[in-house]
PDB file of C-alpha atoms in Angstrom:
ATOM      1  CA  VAL A 682     -23.727 -38.657-140.756  1.00 91.00           C
ATOM      2  CA  ILE A 683     -24.171 -40.676-143.467  1.00 92.00           C
ATOM      3  CA  VAL A 684     -23.956 -40.546-147.647  1.00 92.00           C
ATOM      4  CA  TYR A 685     -25.043 -42.700-150.430  1.00 91.00           C
ATOM      5  CA  SER A 686     -24.339 -42.081-153.567  1.00 88.00           C
ATOM      6  CA  GLY A 687     -23.191 -43.809-156.747  1.00 84.00           C
ATOM      7  CA  ASP A 688     -24.758 -47.098-155.491  1.00 86.00           C
ATOM      8  CA  ARG A 689     -22.394 -47.215-152.934  1.00 89.00           C
ATOM      9  CA  ALA A 690     -22.766 -46.019-149.230  1.00 88.00           C
ATOM     10  CA  PHE A 691     -20.603 -43.783-146.519  1.00 89.00           C
ATOM     11  CA  GLU A 692     -21.045 -45.090-143.126  1.00 86.00           C
ATOM     12  CA  HIS A 693     -17.771 -43.409-141.823  1.00 84.00           C
ATOM     13  CA  TYR A 694     -18.813 -39.708-142.738  1.00 82.00           C
ATOM     14  CA  TYR A 695     -18.617 -38.256-139.120  1.00 87.00           C
ATOM     15  CA  ASP A 696     -16.324 -39.829-136.302  1.00 89.00           C
ATOM     16  CA  PRO A 697     -18.840 -40.178-133.313  1.00 90.00           C
ATOM     17  CA  LEU A 698     -21.306 -41.933-134.584  1.00 90.00           C
ATOM     18  CA  LYS A 699     -18.519 -43.630-136.759  1.00 88.00           C
ATOM     19  CA  GLY A 700     -19.811 -47.920-136.831  1.00 88.00           C
ATOM     20  CA  ARG A 701     -22.855 -46.757-135.008  1.00 92.00           C
ATOM     21  CA  VAL A 702     -24.870 -45.602-138.069  1.00 93.00           C
ATOM     22  CA  HIS A 703     -26.579 -47.036-141.407  1.00 91.00           C
ATOM     23  CA  PHE A 704     -28.873 -46.989-144.118  1.00 92.00           C
ATOM     24  CA  ASN A 705     -32.532 -49.400-142.758  1.00 90.00           C
ATOM     25  CA  SER A 706     -32.921 -50.379-146.508  1.00 89.00           C
ATOM     26  CA  PRO A 707     -30.159 -52.148-148.663  1.00 87.00           C
ATOM     27  CA  ASP A 708     -30.989 -50.029-151.794  1.00 88.00           C
ATOM     28  CA  PRO A 709     -31.708 -46.617-150.372  1.00 88.00           C
ATOM     29  CA  LYS A 710     -32.138 -45.268-154.106  1.00 85.00           C
ATOM     30  CA  THR A 711     -35.716 -46.824-154.172  1.00 85.00           C
ATOM     31  CA  GLY A 712     -37.088 -44.103-151.999  1.00 84.00           C
ATOM     32  CA  ASP A 713     -35.956 -45.629-148.361  1.00 88.00           C
ATOM     33  CA  ALA A 714     -33.245 -42.861-147.047  1.00 88.00           C
ATOM     34  CA  SER A 715     -34.416 -44.212-143.272  1.00 91.00           C
ATOM     35  CA  MET A 716     -31.076 -44.896-141.236  1.00 92.00           C
ATOM     36  CA  ASN A 717     -30.282 -46.387-137.489  1.00 93.00           C
ATOM     37  CA  ILE A 718     -28.257 -45.032-135.297  1.00 93.00           C
ATOM     38  CA  MET A 719     -27.058 -47.822-132.279  1.00 92.00           C
ATOM     39  CA  GLY A 720     -26.037 -47.330-128.551  1.00 90.00           C
ATOM     40  CA  LEU A 721     -27.573 -44.259-127.935  1.00 90.00           C
ATOM     41  CA  LYS A 722     -25.491 -41.332-125.847  1.00 89.00           C
ATOM     42  CA  ALA A 723     -26.899 -38.417-124.117  1.00 87.00           C
ATOM     43  CA  THR A 724     -24.049 -36.482-127.060  1.00 89.00           C
ATOM     44  CA  ASP A 725     -26.173 -37.736-129.855  1.00 91.00           C
ATOM     45  CA  THR A 726     -28.813 -35.529-128.829  1.00 91.00           C
ATOM     46  CA  GLY A 727     -29.210 -32.545-131.380  1.00 93.00           C
ATOM     47  CA  THR A 728     -31.110 -31.522-134.804  1.00 95.00           C
ATOM     48  CA  TYR A 729     -30.529 -33.686-138.123  1.00 94.00           C
ATOM     49  CA  GLN A 730     -31.363 -32.820-141.572  1.00 93.00           C
ATOM     50  CA  CYS A 731     -32.299 -35.682-144.338  1.00 92.00           C
ATOM     51  CA  LYS A 732     -30.911 -33.881-147.887  1.00 91.00           C
ATOM     52  CA  VAL A 733     -32.401 -35.977-151.393  1.00 90.00           C
ATOM     53  CA  LYS A 734     -31.401 -35.035-154.465  1.00 87.00           C
ATOM     54  CA  LYS A 735     -32.736 -35.454-157.688  1.00 84.00           C
ATOM     55  CA  VAL A 736     -32.742 -34.148-161.107  1.00 81.00           C
ATOM     56  CA  PRO A 737     -34.016 -31.282-161.412  1.00 85.00           C
ATOM     57  CA  GLY A 738     -34.397 -30.222-157.625  1.00 87.00           C
ATOM     58  CA  ILE A 739     -33.288 -31.295-154.141  1.00 89.00           C
ATOM     59  CA  GLY A 740     -35.903 -32.279-151.502  1.00 89.00           C
ATOM     60  CA  SER A 741     -34.838 -31.726-147.255  1.00 91.00           C
ATOM     61  CA  ARG A 742     -36.412 -32.646-144.020  1.00 92.00           C
ATOM     62  CA  LYS A 743     -35.337 -31.766-140.351  1.00 94.00           C
ATOM     63  CA  PHE A 744     -35.463 -33.888-137.466  1.00 92.00           C
ATOM     64  CA  LEU A 745     -35.007 -33.112-133.745  1.00 94.00           C
ATOM     65  CA  LEU A 746     -33.665 -35.937-132.013  1.00 93.00           C
ATOM     66  CA  THR A 747     -33.656 -36.073-128.406  1.00 90.00           C
ATOM     67  CA  VAL A 748     -31.634 -38.880-126.362  1.00 91.00           C
ATOM     68  CA  MET A 749     -33.168 -39.912-122.424  1.00 91.00           C
ATOM     69  CA  VAL A 750     -30.960 -40.783-120.015  1.00 91.00           C
ATOM     70  CA  ARG A 751     -32.140 -42.449-116.868  1.00 92.00           C
ATOM     71  CA  PRO A 752     -31.216 -41.146-113.288  1.00 93.00           C
ATOM     72  CA  SER A 753     -27.831 -41.808-112.149  1.00 93.00           C
ATOM     73  CA  LYS A 754     -27.515 -43.983-108.439  1.00 93.00           C
ATOM     74  CA  PRO A 755     -28.387 -40.548-106.353  1.00 94.00           C
ATOM     75  CA  ARG A 756     -26.175 -39.888-103.279  1.00 94.00           C
ATOM     76  CA  CYS A 757     -27.914 -39.257 -99.600  1.00 93.00           C
ATOM     77  CA  TYR A 758     -27.053 -38.047 -96.858  1.00 93.00           C
ATOM     78  CA  ALA A 759     -27.740 -35.855 -93.961  1.00 91.00           C
ATOM     79  CA  GLU A 760     -26.769 -32.386 -93.046  1.00 90.00           C
ATOM     80  CA  GLY A 761     -27.016 -30.305 -89.856  1.00 86.00           C
ATOM     81  CA  GLN A 762     -27.468 -31.022 -85.947  1.00 83.00           C
ATOM     82  CA  THR A 763     -29.033 -34.360 -85.779  1.00 83.00           C
ATOM     83  CA  GLN A 764     -30.292 -33.653 -82.422  1.00 85.00           C
ATOM     84  CA  VAL A 765     -33.510 -32.738 -80.392  1.00 86.00           C
ATOM     85  CA  GLY A 766     -34.703 -29.124 -81.141  1.00 83.00           C
ATOM     86  CA  LYS A 767     -32.530 -28.942 -83.788  1.00 87.00           C
ATOM     87  CA  ASP A 768     -32.832 -28.136 -87.319  1.00 88.00           C
ATOM     88  CA  MET A 769     -31.618 -30.704 -89.788  1.00 89.00           C
ATOM     89  CA  MET A 770     -31.980 -30.943 -93.630  1.00 92.00           C
ATOM     90  CA  LEU A 771     -31.545 -34.786 -95.943  1.00 94.00           C
ATOM     91  CA  ARG A 772     -30.640 -33.900 -99.585  1.00 94.00           C
ATOM     92  CA  CYS A 773     -30.476 -36.501-102.065  1.00 95.00           C
ATOM     93  CA  SER A 774     -28.560 -35.729-105.252  1.00 93.00           C
ATOM     94  CA  SER A 775     -28.466 -37.671-109.279  1.00 93.00           C
ATOM     95  CA  VAL A 776     -25.439 -36.387-110.883  1.00 92.00           C
ATOM     96  CA  GLU A 777     -26.862 -37.901-114.183  1.00 90.00           C
ATOM     97  CA  GLY A 778     -29.950 -37.962-116.180  1.00 90.00           C
ATOM     98  CA  THR A 779     -32.205 -36.340-118.532  1.00 88.00           C
ATOM     99  CA  GLN A 780     -34.257 -33.660-117.083  1.00 87.00           C
ATOM    100  CA  PRO A 781     -36.805 -32.952-115.605  1.00 89.00           C
ATOM    101  CA  LEU A 782     -35.535 -35.182-113.065  1.00 92.00           C
ATOM    102  CA  GLN A 783     -38.046 -35.876-110.140  1.00 94.00           C
ATOM    103  CA  TYR A 784     -37.402 -36.567-106.326  1.00 96.00           C
ATOM    104  CA  ILE A 785     -39.874 -38.717-103.891  1.00 95.00           C
ATOM    105  CA  TRP A 786     -39.085 -39.374-100.156  1.00 95.00           C
ATOM    106  CA  GLU A 787     -40.156 -41.968 -98.517  1.00 93.00           C
ATOM    107  CA  ARG A 788     -39.806 -43.363 -94.584  1.00 93.00           C
ATOM    108  CA  THR A 789     -39.503 -47.198 -94.648  1.00 92.00           C
ATOM    109  CA  THR A 790     -39.842 -47.994 -91.125  1.00 88.00           C
ATOM    110  CA  GLY A 791     -42.042 -46.991 -88.316  1.00 82.00           C
ATOM    111  CA  ASN A 792     -45.440 -46.073 -89.018  1.00 84.00           C
ATOM    112  CA  LYS A 793     -44.023 -44.777 -92.664  1.00 85.00           C
ATOM    113  CA  LEU A 794     -45.184 -41.336 -92.419  1.00 88.00           C
ATOM    114  CA  LEU A 795     -42.871 -38.095 -93.141  1.00 90.00           C
ATOM    115  CA  PRO A 796     -42.480 -36.170 -89.634  1.00 88.00           C
ATOM    116  CA  PRO A 797     -45.301 -33.617 -89.791  1.00 86.00           C
ATOM    117  CA  LEU A 798     -43.090 -30.619 -89.814  1.00 85.00           C
ATOM    118  CA  ALA A 799     -40.713 -32.327 -92.882  1.00 90.00           C
ATOM    119  CA  VAL A 800     -40.674 -29.532 -95.852  1.00 92.00           C
ATOM    120  CA  LEU A 801     -40.289 -31.235 -99.296  1.00 93.00           C
ATOM    121  CA  ASP A 802     -38.739 -29.943-102.120  1.00 93.00           C
ATOM    122  CA  PRO A 803     -38.861 -32.073-105.477  1.00 93.00           C
ATOM    123  CA  VAL A 804     -36.707 -30.769-108.156  1.00 92.00           C
ATOM    124  CA  GLY A 805     -33.896 -29.906-105.403  1.00 92.00           C
ATOM    125  CA  GLY A 806     -34.230 -33.055-103.850  1.00 93.00           C
ATOM    126  CA  THR A 807     -34.173 -31.902-100.187  1.00 94.00           C
ATOM    127  CA  MET A 808     -36.119 -32.441 -97.013  1.00 93.00           C
ATOM    128  CA  SER A 809     -36.052 -30.166 -94.008  1.00 92.00           C
ATOM    129  CA  LEU A 810     -36.675 -31.422 -90.653  1.00 89.00           C
ATOM    130  CA  ARG A 811     -37.331 -28.700 -88.072  1.00 87.00           C
ATOM    131  CA  ASN A 812     -37.580 -28.726 -84.233  1.00 86.00           C
ATOM    132  CA  ALA A 813     -36.377 -32.456 -85.049  1.00 85.00           C
ATOM    133  CA  THR A 814     -37.903 -35.316 -82.045  1.00 86.00           C
ATOM    134  CA  ASP A 815     -36.870 -38.475 -80.904  1.00 85.00           C
ATOM    135  CA  ALA A 816     -39.913 -39.600 -83.514  1.00 86.00           C
ATOM    136  CA  ALA A 817     -38.306 -38.266 -86.989  1.00 88.00           C
ATOM    137  CA  SER A 818     -35.948 -40.852 -86.184  1.00 90.00           C
ATOM    138  CA  GLY A 819     -35.687 -43.880 -88.885  1.00 90.00           C
ATOM    139  CA  THR A 820     -34.763 -45.179 -92.201  1.00 93.00           C
ATOM    140  CA  TYR A 821     -35.891 -42.817 -95.396  1.00 95.00           C
ATOM    141  CA  ARG A 822     -35.394 -43.494 -98.951  1.00 95.00           C
ATOM    142  CA  CYS A 823     -35.068 -41.230-101.881  1.00 95.00           C
ATOM    143  CA  LEU A 824     -36.384 -41.881-105.518  1.00 95.00           C
ATOM    144  CA  ALA A 825     -34.783 -40.086-108.291  1.00 95.00           C
ATOM    145  CA  LYS A 826     -37.057 -40.440-111.603  1.00 94.00           C
ATOM    146  CA  ASN A 827     -37.373 -38.958-115.171  1.00 93.00           C
ATOM    147  CA  ARG A 828     -39.049 -40.840-118.156  1.00 91.00           C
ATOM    148  CA  VAL A 829     -36.871 -43.005-118.772  1.00 90.00           C
ATOM    149  CA  GLY A 830     -35.872 -44.993-115.416  1.00 92.00           C
ATOM    150  CA  THR A 831     -35.869 -44.334-111.814  1.00 94.00           C
ATOM    151  CA  GLU A 832     -33.123 -44.932-109.178  1.00 95.00           C
ATOM    152  CA  GLU A 833     -32.932 -44.907-105.419  1.00 95.00           C
ATOM    153  CA  CYS A 834     -30.497 -44.482-102.155  1.00 95.00           C
ATOM    154  CA  MET A 835     -31.454 -44.721 -98.531  1.00 94.00           C
ATOM    155  CA  VAL A 836     -30.653 -42.716 -95.859  1.00 94.00           C
ATOM    156  CA  VAL A 837     -30.148 -43.913 -91.694  1.00 93.00           C
ATOM    157  CA  VAL A 838     -31.393 -40.444 -89.439  1.00 91.00           C
ATOM    158  CA  ASN A 839     -30.637 -40.889 -85.605  1.00 90.00           C
ATOM    159  CA  VAL A 840     -31.990 -38.209 -83.739  1.00 88.00           C
ATOM    160  CA  THR A 841     -30.522 -37.856 -79.876  1.00 86.00           C
ATOM    161  CA  GLN A 842     -30.516 -36.018 -77.020  1.00 83.00           C
ATOM    162  CA  PRO A 843     -28.449 -32.941 -76.793  1.00 77.00           C
ATOM    163  CA  PRO A 844     -25.256 -33.120 -74.619  1.00 74.00           C
ATOM    164  CA  ASN A 845     -25.543 -32.239 -70.998  1.00 67.00           C
ATOM    165  CA  THR A 846     -23.786 -29.101 -71.141  1.00 66.00           C
ATOM    166  CA  ALA A 847     -24.156 -27.844 -67.746  1.00 65.00           C
ATOM    167  CA  GLY A 848     -22.449 -30.906 -66.538  1.00 69.00           C
ATOM    168  CA  VAL A 849     -20.295 -30.524 -68.922  1.00 73.00           C
ATOM    169  CA  ILE A 850     -18.937 -26.900 -68.036  1.00 79.00           C
ATOM    170  CA  ALA A 851     -19.740 -27.914 -64.216  1.00 78.00           C
ATOM    171  CA  ALA A 852     -16.898 -30.693 -64.524  1.00 80.00           C
ATOM    172  CA  ALA A 853     -14.762 -28.581 -66.445  1.00 84.00           C
ATOM    173  CA  VAL A 854     -14.497 -26.015 -63.136  1.00 85.00           C
ATOM    174  CA  ILE A 855     -13.575 -29.057 -60.953  1.00 89.00           C
ATOM    175  CA  CYS A 856     -11.073 -30.111 -62.961  1.00 90.00           C
ATOM    176  CA  VAL A 857      -9.489 -26.865 -62.990  1.00 90.00           C
ATOM    177  CA  LEU A 858      -9.875 -26.453 -59.159  1.00 88.00           C
ATOM    178  CA  LEU A 859      -8.527 -29.652 -58.383  1.00 90.00           C
ATOM    179  CA  LEU A 860      -5.302 -28.821 -60.834  1.00 90.00           C
ATOM    180  CA  LEU A 861      -4.546 -25.363 -59.130  1.00 89.00           C
ATOM    181  CA  ILE A 862      -5.124 -26.918 -55.718  1.00 92.00           C
ATOM    182  CA  LEU A 863      -2.550 -29.743 -56.304  1.00 90.00           C
ATOM    183  CA  LEU A 864      -0.345 -26.866 -58.334  1.00 89.00           C
ATOM    184  CA  ALA A 865      -0.373 -24.419 -55.020  1.00 89.00           C
ATOM    185  CA  LEU A 866       0.838 -27.702 -53.026  1.00 89.00           C
ATOM    186  CA  ILE A 867       3.600 -28.806 -55.114  1.00 91.00           C
ATOM    187  CA  VAL A 868       4.616 -24.955 -54.699  1.00 90.00           C
ATOM    188  CA  PHE A 869       4.402 -24.797 -50.974  1.00 88.00           C
ATOM    189  CA  CYS A 870       5.919 -28.525 -50.274  1.00 90.00           C
ATOM    190  CA  CYS A 871       8.807 -27.286 -52.487  1.00 89.00           C
ATOM    191  CA  CYS A 872       9.208 -23.691 -50.633  1.00 89.00           C
ATOM    192  CA  ARG A 873       9.087 -25.739 -47.464  1.00 84.00           C
ATOM    193  CA  ALA A 874      11.504 -28.064 -48.020  1.00 86.00           C
ATOM    194  CA  ARG A 875      14.091 -25.543 -49.659  1.00 83.00           C
ATOM    195  CA  GLN A 876      13.482 -23.416 -46.454  1.00 83.00           C
ATOM    196  CA  LYS A 877      14.370 -26.758 -43.794  1.00 81.00           C
ATOM    197  CA  LYS A 878      17.312 -27.130 -46.088  1.00 80.00           C
ATOM    198  CA  LYS A 879      18.456 -23.714 -45.595  1.00 78.00           C
ATOM    199  CA  TYR A 880      18.208 -24.018 -41.889  1.00 77.00           C
ATOM    200  CA  GLU A 881      20.050 -27.039 -41.568  1.00 76.00           C
ATOM    201  CA  LYS A 882      22.614 -25.578 -43.753  1.00 74.00           C
ATOM    202  CA  GLU A 883      23.004 -22.782 -41.421  1.00 74.00           C
ATOM    203  CA  ILE A 884      22.759 -24.799 -38.267  1.00 75.00           C
ATOM    204  CA  ALA A 885      25.741 -26.708 -39.711  1.00 70.00           C
ATOM    205  CA  TYR A 886      28.182 -23.764 -39.978  1.00 65.00           C
ATOM    206  CA  GLU A 887      27.611 -21.643 -36.925  1.00 61.00           C
ATOM    207  CA  ILE A 888      30.239 -20.649 -35.261  1.00 51.00           C
ATOM    208  CA  ARG A 889      30.487 -20.494 -31.233  1.00 49.00           C
ATOM    209  CA  GLU A 890      32.246 -17.985 -29.702  1.00 48.00           C
ATOM    210  CA  ASP A 891      33.021 -19.669 -26.174  1.00 51.00           C
ATOM    211  CA  VAL A 892      35.212 -22.223 -28.471  1.00 53.00           C
ATOM    212  CA  PRO A 893      38.691 -20.800 -28.460  1.00 58.00           C
ATOM    213  CA  PRO A 894      40.510 -21.462 -32.034  1.00 58.00           C
ATOM    214  CA  PRO A 895      43.338 -24.538 -31.993  1.00 60.00           C
ATOM    215  CA  LYS A 896      46.798 -23.314 -31.412  1.00 59.00           C
ATOM    216  CA  SER A 897      49.481 -23.704 -34.843  1.00 54.00           C
ATOM    217  CA  ARG A 898      51.663 -27.044 -34.703  1.00 53.00           C
ATOM    218  CA  VAL A 899      54.871 -24.214 -35.408  1.00 49.00           C
ATOM    219  CA  SER A 900      53.398 -22.643 -31.873  1.00 49.00           C
ATOM    220  CA  THR A 901      53.513 -25.882 -30.315  1.00 48.00           C
ATOM    221  CA  ALA A 902      56.877 -27.148 -31.443  1.00 45.00           C
ATOM    222  CA  ARG A 903      58.415 -23.794 -30.271  1.00 51.00           C
ATOM    223  CA  SER A 904      56.868 -24.094 -26.605  1.00 48.00           C
ATOM    224  CA  PHE A 905      58.628 -27.612 -26.335  1.00 45.00           C
ATOM    225  CA  THR A 906      62.006 -26.706 -27.215  1.00 48.00           C
ATOM    226  CA  SER A 907      61.882 -23.681 -24.963  1.00 48.00           C
ATOM    227  CA  VAL A 908      60.757 -25.956 -22.266  1.00 43.00           C
ATOM    228  CA  GLY A 909      63.207 -28.738 -22.696  1.00 47.00           C
ATOM    229  CA  SER A 910      66.330 -25.992 -23.000  1.00 46.00           C
ATOM    230  CA  GLN A 911      64.994 -24.244 -20.104  1.00 48.00           C
ATOM    231  CA  ARG A 912      64.881 -28.455 -18.067  1.00 46.00           C
ATOM    232  CA  SER A 913      68.507 -28.774 -19.211  1.00 43.00           C
ATOM    233  CA  SER A 914      69.791 -25.855 -18.080  1.00 44.00           C
ATOM    234  CA  LEU A 915      67.773 -26.170 -14.609  1.00 43.00           C
ATOM    235  CA  GLY A 916      69.337 -29.950 -14.561  1.00 46.00           C
ATOM    236  CA  SER A 917      72.678 -28.412 -14.960  1.00 47.00           C
ATOM    237  CA  MET A 918      72.746 -26.498 -11.527  1.00 48.00           C
ATOM    238  CA  SER A 919      75.008 -27.064  -8.878  1.00 47.00           C
ATOM    239  CA  PRO A 920      75.290 -25.017  -5.667  1.00 46.00           C
ATOM    240  CA  SER A 921      78.463 -24.044  -6.747  1.00 47.00           C
ATOM    241  CA  ASN A 922      77.880 -22.450 -10.256  1.00 49.00           C
ATOM    242  CA  LEU A 923      73.760 -21.540  -8.682  1.00 45.00           C
ATOM    243  CA  HIS A 924      74.819 -18.313  -7.506  1.00 47.00           C
ATOM    244  CA  GLU A 925      76.649 -17.043 -10.808  1.00 47.00           C
ATOM    245  CA  TYR A 926      72.728 -17.199 -13.008  1.00 45.00           C
ATOM    246  CA  THR A 927      71.426 -13.703 -12.570  1.00 46.00           C
ATOM    247  CA  LYS A 928      67.815 -13.150 -12.010  1.00 46.00           C
ATOM    248  CA  PRO A 929      66.727 -11.873 -15.168  1.00 46.00           C
ATOM    249  CA  GLN A 930      67.877 -15.460 -16.551  1.00 47.00           C
ATOM    250  CA  TYR A 931      65.621 -18.050 -14.603  1.00 44.00           C
ATOM    251  CA  ASP A 932      62.714 -15.359 -12.808  1.00 47.00           C
ATOM    252  CA  LYS A 933      60.644 -16.233 -15.969  1.00 48.00           C
ATOM    253  CA  ILE A 934      60.436 -17.394 -19.295  1.00 48.00           C
ATOM    254  CA  PRO A 935      58.986 -14.779 -22.084  1.00 47.00           C
ATOM    255  CA  SER A 936      55.404 -14.832 -22.930  1.00 47.00           C
ATOM    256  CA  ASP A 937      56.131 -14.678 -26.642  1.00 46.00           C
ATOM    257  CA  GLU A 938      58.588 -17.372 -26.390  1.00 44.00           C
ATOM    258  CA  TYR A 939      56.414 -19.989 -23.727  1.00 44.00           C
ATOM    259  CA  GLU A 940      53.054 -21.384 -24.916  1.00 46.00           C
ATOM    260  CA  ARG A 941      51.597 -23.652 -23.074  1.00 50.00           C
ATOM    261  CA  PRO A 942      50.886 -26.697 -25.197  1.00 49.00           C
ATOM    262  CA  PRO A 943      47.222 -27.576 -25.056  1.00 50.00           C
ATOM    263  CA  SER A 944      47.713 -31.725 -23.717  1.00 48.00           C
ATOM    264  CA  HIS A 945      50.514 -30.958 -21.265  1.00 47.00           C
ATOM    265  CA  ALA A 946      50.224 -29.986 -17.409  1.00 48.00           C
ATOM    266  CA  PRO A 947      51.750 -26.172 -16.814  1.00 51.00           C
ATOM    267  CA  ILE A 948      55.366 -26.806 -15.696  1.00 56.00           C
ATOM    268  CA  PRO A 949      56.568 -24.742 -12.434  1.00 54.00           C
ATOM    269  CA  PRO A 950      59.326 -22.547 -12.624  1.00 52.00           C
ATOM    270  CA  PRO A 951      62.360 -23.638 -10.797  1.00 51.00           C
ATOM    271  CA  SER A 952      62.735 -22.676  -7.220  1.00 51.00           C
ATOM    272  CA  ARG A 953      65.796 -21.545  -6.034  1.00 52.00           C
ATOM    273  CA  MET A 954      67.427 -23.410  -3.697  1.00 53.00           C
ATOM    274  CA  ALA A 955      71.228 -22.546  -2.049  1.00 51.00           C
ATOM    275  CA  GLY A 956      74.019 -24.494  -1.812  1.00 53.00           C
ATOM    276  CA  PRO A 957      73.710 -25.159   2.030  1.00 55.00           C
ATOM    277  CA  ASN A 958      69.806 -26.217   1.555  1.00 55.00           C
ATOM    278  CA  LEU A 959      71.003 -28.666  -0.913  1.00 54.00           C
ATOM    279  CA  SER A 960      73.691 -29.963   1.090  1.00 55.00           C
ATOM    280  CA  ARG A 961      71.319 -30.385   3.951  1.00 59.00           C
ATOM    281  CA  MET A 962      68.884 -32.114   1.731  1.00 59.00           C
ATOM    282  CA  GLY A 963      71.188 -35.019   1.056  1.00 59.00           C
ATOM    283  CA  ALA A 964      72.485 -34.098  -2.528  1.00 56.00           C
ATOM    284  CA  ILE A 965      75.571 -34.701  -3.775  1.00 59.00           C
ATOM    285  CA  PRO A 966      77.944 -31.378  -5.329  1.00 57.00           C
ATOM    286  CA  VAL A 967      79.220 -32.183  -8.512  1.00 56.00           C
ATOM    287  CA  MET A 968      81.433 -29.930 -10.861  1.00 59.00           C
ATOM    288  CA  ILE A 969      79.332 -28.850 -14.067  1.00 57.00           C
ATOM    289  CA  PRO A 970      81.287 -26.465 -17.065  1.00 55.00           C
ATOM    290  CA  ALA A 971      79.444 -23.302 -16.805  1.00 55.00           C
ATOM    291  CA  GLN A 972      77.314 -22.441 -19.381  1.00 53.00           C
ATOM    292  CA  ASN A 973      76.464 -18.984 -21.692  1.00 53.00           C
ATOM    293  CA  ARG A 974      72.838 -18.187 -22.599  1.00 53.00           C
ATOM    294  CA  ASP A 975      72.969 -19.790 -25.552  1.00 53.00           C
ATOM    295  CA  GLY A 976      73.570 -23.380 -24.032  1.00 52.00           C
ATOM    296  CA  SER A 977      77.780 -23.320 -25.127  1.00 52.00           C
ATOM    297  CA  ILE A 978      80.344 -23.784 -22.814  1.00 54.00           C
ATOM    298  CA  VAL A 979      82.416 -21.090 -21.094  1.00 49.00           C
TER     299      VAL A 979
END
């Protein structure tokens, strides 16, 4: 790591110790070859050898260097369920530090005594608490130490009562039952409303048998035309030509051509009166040309 030769020191011979190593004596050839290492690191741990050359021989000596590192700040935490009757574990771990490391647990609150059922592991840094009680609640401190120094950390433990599982289950069952009842009620209301709507629709479209269907406008128009023509024919009768009309012509109107309009009273068929009867009733005879069946003048 360092060389002195030809009245000159070479201190940059080994890169990991470059700038951190030099001879203790300004003139090592006087017999003092001691060296100083500044800013020790854990990587400087190892075996070093000192060689002295002088004619006619060489002398050497080995030296073991152990660099001690104080513990780094440990990390403390609780592992497991912090409930009454449960088992839990407190852990303490330091990442750096020269072995052997020793872990010590202390209680800083209450009577400052560890729980009676606590099991300590000074090497692994754990403390087990079995069947924890309310008395185990408090603040605990872990000390990580070696020959160089000591570091510590704190952890707060709060042991609580376990939840009421029976009450939670009962509440869940009640909620499920209420949900089912509400769902059944909704389905019932929907079915009832659908049946009511269907019943109202059937009542609205129900057809009564005692009401006849209405007559068409074409048939009504035909009936009025037929009746009008018959009236015209009857109005043109006179005592002189009344006997010329045969019986089949004015006895009745065919049933297929005569349809009574719904809004008018039935027209009585024309009565036959003889000429003397008409004169007796005060009628004046008038000469009217004869007409055939279709209404043309003969």
